[in-house]
Short mmCIF file of C-alpha atoms and ligand atoms in Angstrom, two decimals:
data_model
loop_
_atom_site.label_atom_id
_atom_site.label_comp_id
_atom_site.label_asym_id
_atom_site.label_seq_id
_atom_site.Cartn_x
_atom_site.Cartn_y
_atom_site.Cartn_z
CA UNK A 22 -28.96 -62.64 -130.64
CA UNK A 23 -27.28 -60.35 -128.15
CA UNK A 24 -25.03 -57.42 -129.10
CA UNK A 25 -21.82 -57.40 -127.07
CA UNK A 26 -19.17 -54.77 -126.50
CA UNK A 27 -15.68 -55.85 -125.44
CA UNK A 28 -13.45 -53.36 -123.65
CA UNK A 29 -9.86 -54.27 -122.94
CA UNK A 30 -6.96 -52.27 -121.65
CA UNK A 31 -4.37 -51.87 -118.89
CA UNK A 32 -4.95 -51.22 -115.19
CA UNK A 33 -6.49 -47.87 -114.37
CA UNK A 34 -7.35 -46.87 -117.95
CA UNK A 35 -10.85 -46.10 -116.72
CA UNK A 36 -12.44 -49.21 -118.20
CA UNK A 37 -14.90 -49.80 -115.39
CA UNK A 38 -16.01 -46.15 -115.07
CA UNK A 39 -16.42 -45.74 -118.82
CA UNK A 40 -18.03 -49.14 -119.34
CA UNK A 41 -20.53 -48.51 -116.53
CA UNK A 42 -21.53 -45.15 -118.01
CA UNK A 43 -21.86 -46.55 -121.52
CA UNK A 44 -23.88 -49.53 -120.23
CA UNK A 45 -26.30 -47.21 -118.53
CA UNK A 46 -26.74 -45.07 -121.64
CA UNK A 47 -27.32 -48.13 -123.83
CA UNK A 48 -29.35 -50.18 -121.34
CA UNK A 49 -26.76 -52.96 -121.45
CA UNK A 50 -25.50 -55.10 -118.55
CA UNK A 51 -21.99 -54.17 -117.40
CA UNK A 52 -19.79 -57.19 -116.69
CA UNK A 53 -16.55 -56.56 -114.79
CA UNK A 54 -14.37 -59.62 -115.38
CA UNK A 55 -11.51 -58.22 -113.28
CA UNK A 56 -13.80 -58.62 -110.26
CA UNK A 57 -13.97 -62.35 -111.00
CA UNK A 58 -10.16 -62.69 -111.02
CA UNK A 59 -10.06 -60.62 -107.86
CA UNK A 60 -12.59 -62.93 -106.18
CA UNK A 61 -10.45 -65.98 -106.94
CA UNK A 62 -7.35 -64.10 -105.73
CA UNK A 63 -9.08 -63.24 -102.46
CA UNK A 64 -9.81 -66.90 -101.82
CA UNK A 65 -6.15 -67.78 -102.47
CA UNK A 66 -4.98 -65.09 -100.04
CA UNK A 67 -7.51 -66.00 -97.34
CA UNK A 68 -6.65 -69.70 -97.59
CA UNK A 69 -2.88 -69.15 -97.88
CA UNK A 70 -2.69 -71.06 -101.16
CA UNK A 71 0.59 -70.99 -103.07
CA UNK A 72 -0.75 -70.59 -106.62
CA UNK A 73 2.51 -71.92 -108.07
CA UNK A 74 1.71 -75.26 -106.46
CA UNK A 75 -0.36 -76.80 -109.28
CA UNK A 76 -2.16 -79.36 -107.14
CA UNK A 77 -3.02 -76.89 -104.40
CA UNK A 78 -4.30 -74.47 -107.05
CA UNK A 79 -6.56 -77.02 -108.72
CA UNK A 80 -7.88 -78.25 -105.35
CA UNK A 81 -8.65 -74.69 -104.32
CA UNK A 82 -10.40 -73.89 -107.62
CA UNK A 83 -12.64 -76.90 -107.03
CA UNK A 84 -13.79 -75.35 -103.78
CA UNK A 85 -14.62 -71.94 -105.18
CA UNK A 86 -18.08 -71.05 -106.29
CA UNK A 87 -18.32 -67.64 -107.90
CA UNK A 88 -21.67 -65.89 -107.97
CA UNK A 89 -22.68 -62.66 -109.62
CA UNK A 90 -25.65 -60.59 -108.63
CA UNK A 91 -26.89 -57.28 -109.95
CA UNK A 92 -28.26 -54.71 -107.54
CA UNK A 93 -29.58 -51.60 -109.29
CA UNK A 94 -27.28 -52.38 -112.21
CA UNK A 95 -24.24 -52.70 -109.93
CA UNK A 96 -22.36 -55.99 -110.10
CA UNK A 97 -21.83 -57.70 -106.73
CA UNK A 98 -19.42 -60.60 -106.34
CA UNK A 99 -20.22 -63.62 -104.20
CA UNK A 100 -17.54 -66.03 -103.04
CA UNK A 101 -19.11 -69.27 -101.84
CA UNK A 102 -22.24 -67.30 -101.04
CA UNK A 103 -20.60 -64.39 -99.20
CA UNK A 104 -20.64 -60.89 -100.72
CA UNK A 105 -16.96 -59.91 -101.15
CA UNK A 106 -17.49 -56.87 -103.41
CA UNK A 107 -15.71 -54.55 -100.96
CA UNK A 108 -12.95 -56.91 -99.93
CA UNK A 109 -11.68 -57.50 -103.48
CA UNK A 110 -10.63 -53.87 -103.97
CA UNK A 111 -7.49 -53.74 -101.83
CA UNK A 112 -3.92 -53.34 -103.16
CA UNK A 113 -3.03 -56.84 -101.97
CA UNK A 114 -5.88 -58.37 -103.96
CA UNK A 115 -4.96 -56.30 -107.06
CA UNK A 116 -1.44 -57.69 -107.02
CA UNK A 117 -2.56 -61.25 -106.25
CA UNK A 118 -5.19 -61.06 -109.05
CA UNK A 119 -2.61 -60.47 -111.75
CA UNK A 120 -0.43 -63.26 -110.36
CA UNK A 121 -3.37 -65.68 -110.19
CA UNK A 122 -4.66 -64.64 -113.63
CA UNK A 123 -1.57 -66.04 -115.39
CA UNK A 124 -2.71 -69.57 -114.51
CA UNK A 125 -4.52 -71.33 -117.39
CA UNK A 126 -6.66 -73.29 -114.90
CA UNK A 127 -7.97 -70.04 -113.48
CA UNK A 128 -8.74 -68.58 -116.91
CA UNK A 129 -10.48 -71.79 -117.98
CA UNK A 130 -12.74 -71.65 -114.93
CA UNK A 131 -13.90 -68.14 -115.84
CA UNK A 132 -14.22 -68.55 -119.61
CA UNK A 133 -17.63 -70.25 -119.67
CA UNK A 134 -19.02 -68.03 -116.96
CA UNK A 135 -18.12 -64.95 -119.01
CA UNK A 136 -19.31 -66.35 -122.35
CA UNK A 137 -22.62 -67.47 -120.88
CA UNK A 138 -23.36 -64.02 -119.51
CA UNK A 139 -22.74 -62.51 -122.95
CA UNK A 140 -24.89 -65.11 -124.67
CA UNK A 141 -27.93 -64.25 -122.60
CA UNK A 142 -27.89 -60.47 -122.68
CA UNK A 143 -26.48 -57.40 -124.37
CA UNK A 144 -23.34 -56.78 -122.33
CA UNK A 145 -20.42 -54.43 -122.08
CA UNK A 146 -17.68 -56.63 -120.72
CA UNK A 147 -14.31 -55.27 -119.61
CA UNK A 148 -11.07 -57.08 -118.97
CA UNK A 149 -7.80 -57.99 -120.69
CA UNK A 150 -8.71 -60.73 -123.18
CA UNK A 151 -12.36 -60.05 -123.92
CA UNK A 152 -11.93 -58.96 -127.56
CA UNK A 153 -9.12 -61.39 -128.27
CA UNK A 154 -10.39 -64.53 -126.59
CA UNK A 155 -13.66 -64.46 -124.66
CA UNK A 156 -15.86 -62.68 -127.22
CA UNK A 157 -13.99 -62.78 -130.53
CA UNK A 158 -17.27 -62.00 -132.36
CA UNK A 159 -18.25 -59.00 -130.23
CA UNK A 160 -20.14 -56.36 -132.24
CA UNK A 161 -17.77 -53.67 -131.01
CA UNK A 162 -14.29 -53.92 -129.50
CA UNK A 163 -12.53 -51.07 -127.76
CA UNK A 164 -8.94 -50.91 -126.55
CA UNK A 165 -9.03 -48.31 -123.81
CA UNK A 166 -5.80 -46.89 -122.51
CA UNK A 167 -4.07 -43.84 -120.99
CA UNK A 168 -0.50 -42.98 -120.03
CA UNK A 169 0.82 -44.79 -116.93
CA UNK A 170 1.29 -41.43 -115.17
CA UNK A 171 -2.35 -40.54 -115.73
CA UNK A 172 -3.55 -44.01 -114.74
CA UNK A 173 -1.53 -43.88 -111.53
CA UNK A 174 -2.92 -40.43 -110.75
CA UNK A 175 -6.49 -41.72 -111.13
CA UNK A 176 -5.83 -44.74 -108.95
CA UNK A 177 -4.17 -42.49 -106.35
CA UNK A 178 -7.23 -40.18 -106.26
CA UNK A 179 -9.57 -43.17 -106.02
CA UNK A 180 -7.68 -44.68 -103.05
CA UNK A 181 -7.34 -41.33 -101.32
CA UNK A 182 -11.07 -40.75 -101.64
CA UNK A 183 -11.64 -44.09 -99.93
CA UNK A 184 -9.37 -42.93 -97.10
CA UNK A 185 -6.60 -45.44 -97.91
CA UNK A 186 -3.05 -44.26 -97.28
CA UNK A 187 -1.06 -44.27 -100.50
CA UNK A 188 2.03 -43.04 -102.28
CA UNK A 189 1.89 -41.89 -105.93
CA UNK A 190 5.26 -43.31 -106.99
CA UNK A 191 4.48 -46.63 -105.37
CA UNK A 192 1.16 -46.84 -107.19
CA UNK A 193 2.79 -46.00 -110.49
CA UNK A 194 5.37 -48.72 -109.95
CA UNK A 195 2.66 -51.27 -109.05
CA UNK A 196 0.64 -50.35 -112.14
CA UNK A 197 3.68 -50.71 -114.40
CA UNK A 198 4.53 -54.08 -112.87
CA UNK A 199 0.99 -55.29 -113.33
CA UNK A 200 0.94 -54.06 -116.97
CA UNK A 201 4.15 -55.93 -117.60
CA UNK A 202 2.78 -59.17 -116.14
CA UNK A 203 -0.53 -58.80 -118.00
CA UNK A 204 1.16 -58.12 -121.35
CA UNK A 205 3.92 -60.69 -121.16
CA UNK A 206 2.14 -63.74 -119.81
CA UNK A 207 1.80 -66.72 -122.09
CA UNK A 208 -1.87 -67.29 -121.42
CA UNK A 209 -4.21 -64.71 -123.01
CA UNK A 210 -1.90 -61.68 -122.68
CA UNK A 211 -3.29 -58.17 -122.78
CA UNK A 212 -3.13 -56.91 -126.35
CA UNK A 213 -5.27 -54.94 -128.72
CA UNK A 214 -7.46 -57.10 -130.98
CA UNK A 215 -6.84 -56.43 -134.68
CA UNK A 216 -10.40 -55.18 -135.12
CA UNK A 217 -10.57 -53.08 -131.93
CA UNK A 218 -10.98 -49.31 -131.88
CA UNK A 219 -8.09 -47.64 -129.99
CA UNK A 220 -9.27 -45.05 -127.46
CA UNK A 221 -6.73 -43.05 -125.41
CA UNK A 222 -8.39 -41.38 -122.42
CA UNK A 223 -5.33 -39.45 -121.15
CA UNK A 224 -6.84 -36.15 -122.27
CA UNK A 225 -10.57 -36.85 -122.41
CA UNK A 226 -13.11 -37.34 -119.65
CA UNK A 227 -14.81 -40.64 -118.85
CA UNK A 228 -18.08 -39.13 -120.08
CA UNK A 229 -16.53 -38.28 -123.45
CA UNK A 230 -15.08 -41.77 -123.77
CA UNK A 231 -18.45 -43.32 -122.90
CA UNK A 232 -20.23 -41.13 -125.48
CA UNK A 233 -17.78 -42.21 -128.15
CA UNK A 234 -18.46 -45.87 -127.34
CA UNK A 235 -22.21 -45.31 -127.34
CA UNK A 236 -22.15 -43.68 -130.76
CA UNK A 237 -19.92 -46.40 -132.20
CA UNK A 238 -22.25 -49.06 -130.76
CA UNK A 239 -25.34 -47.38 -132.22
CA UNK A 240 -23.69 -47.19 -135.65
CA UNK A 241 -22.80 -50.87 -135.53
CA UNK A 242 -26.21 -51.99 -134.27
CA UNK A 243 -27.93 -50.18 -137.16
CA UNK A 244 -25.83 -52.01 -139.74
O1 LIG B 310 -9.41 -52.40 -112.13
P1 LIG B 310 -8.05 -52.77 -112.64
O2 LIG B 310 -7.85 -52.38 -114.07
O3 LIG B 310 -6.96 -52.34 -111.75
O4 LIG B 310 -7.93 -54.33 -112.59
P2 LIG B 310 -9.05 -55.40 -112.84
O5 LIG B 310 -9.69 -55.17 -114.16
O6 LIG B 310 -9.93 -55.46 -111.66
O7 LIG B 310 -8.19 -56.75 -112.97
C1 LIG B 310 -7.32 -57.21 -111.95
C2 LIG B 310 -6.32 -58.17 -112.57
O8 LIG B 310 -7.02 -59.33 -113.06
C3 LIG B 310 -5.56 -57.63 -113.79
O9 LIG B 310 -4.34 -57.02 -113.45
C4 LIG B 310 -5.33 -58.87 -114.65
O10 LIG B 310 -4.13 -59.51 -114.31
C5 LIG B 310 -6.45 -59.78 -114.28
N1 LIG B 310 -7.48 -59.86 -115.33
C6 LIG B 310 -7.26 -60.72 -116.39
O11 LIG B 310 -6.23 -61.34 -116.48
N2 LIG B 310 -8.22 -60.87 -117.35
C7 LIG B 310 -9.36 -60.18 -117.29
N3 LIG B 310 -10.28 -60.39 -118.23
C8 LIG B 310 -9.59 -59.28 -116.24
C9 LIG B 310 -8.61 -59.13 -115.28
#
């Protein structure tokens, strides 16, 4: 049986950086579920679908085939065969992803895909509802967070490095809006699982957070 690690937490807590590092140290596969929601959101934006129109949403979901490929351990996202890994990282897609992710039909489409990946291999999967819903029996659950000021600062640095024009206060506001939507939606809201380990990364580096996860995972696997 595979050993799975679930990492949940708000936008910009460093989940993907930390999860990638820990996956490498443990030899696990890193699964970024946010990228899947982003891929669906990109399709909705490209096709001008109003996701509040139930019929249009279901029709669109029927036309989407999501593929995942690993290149040197890096997850690539395919939308109907085309690699969209770069295109899903814009601000517009971030906002649309959290709007699209409230829809139960969208979450249902991704549930099996995510569970099947975890069944086959040892994975570190990050998202919002991994410990609470997708992998309730994960061997280790982490709730990774940081203050919204720190998370906005990280996102600001990341965008600046990519050469995107951005404003710190605007990013902070967007992050807080997204947190609110993610935590208050009816369907699989973001919340810490009862048996998750709480890890605040405001004052520790990604490397330190990854090491903590690795040592917790090793302890659990030995049990
Ligand atoms: O990287 P960042 O934390 O900004 O976001 P992400 O993990 O790529 O996820 C983008 C959006 O998808 C989130 O704001 C959530 O609304 C949604 N999402 C979700 O609902 N459930 C997941 N398991 C992963 C993401």
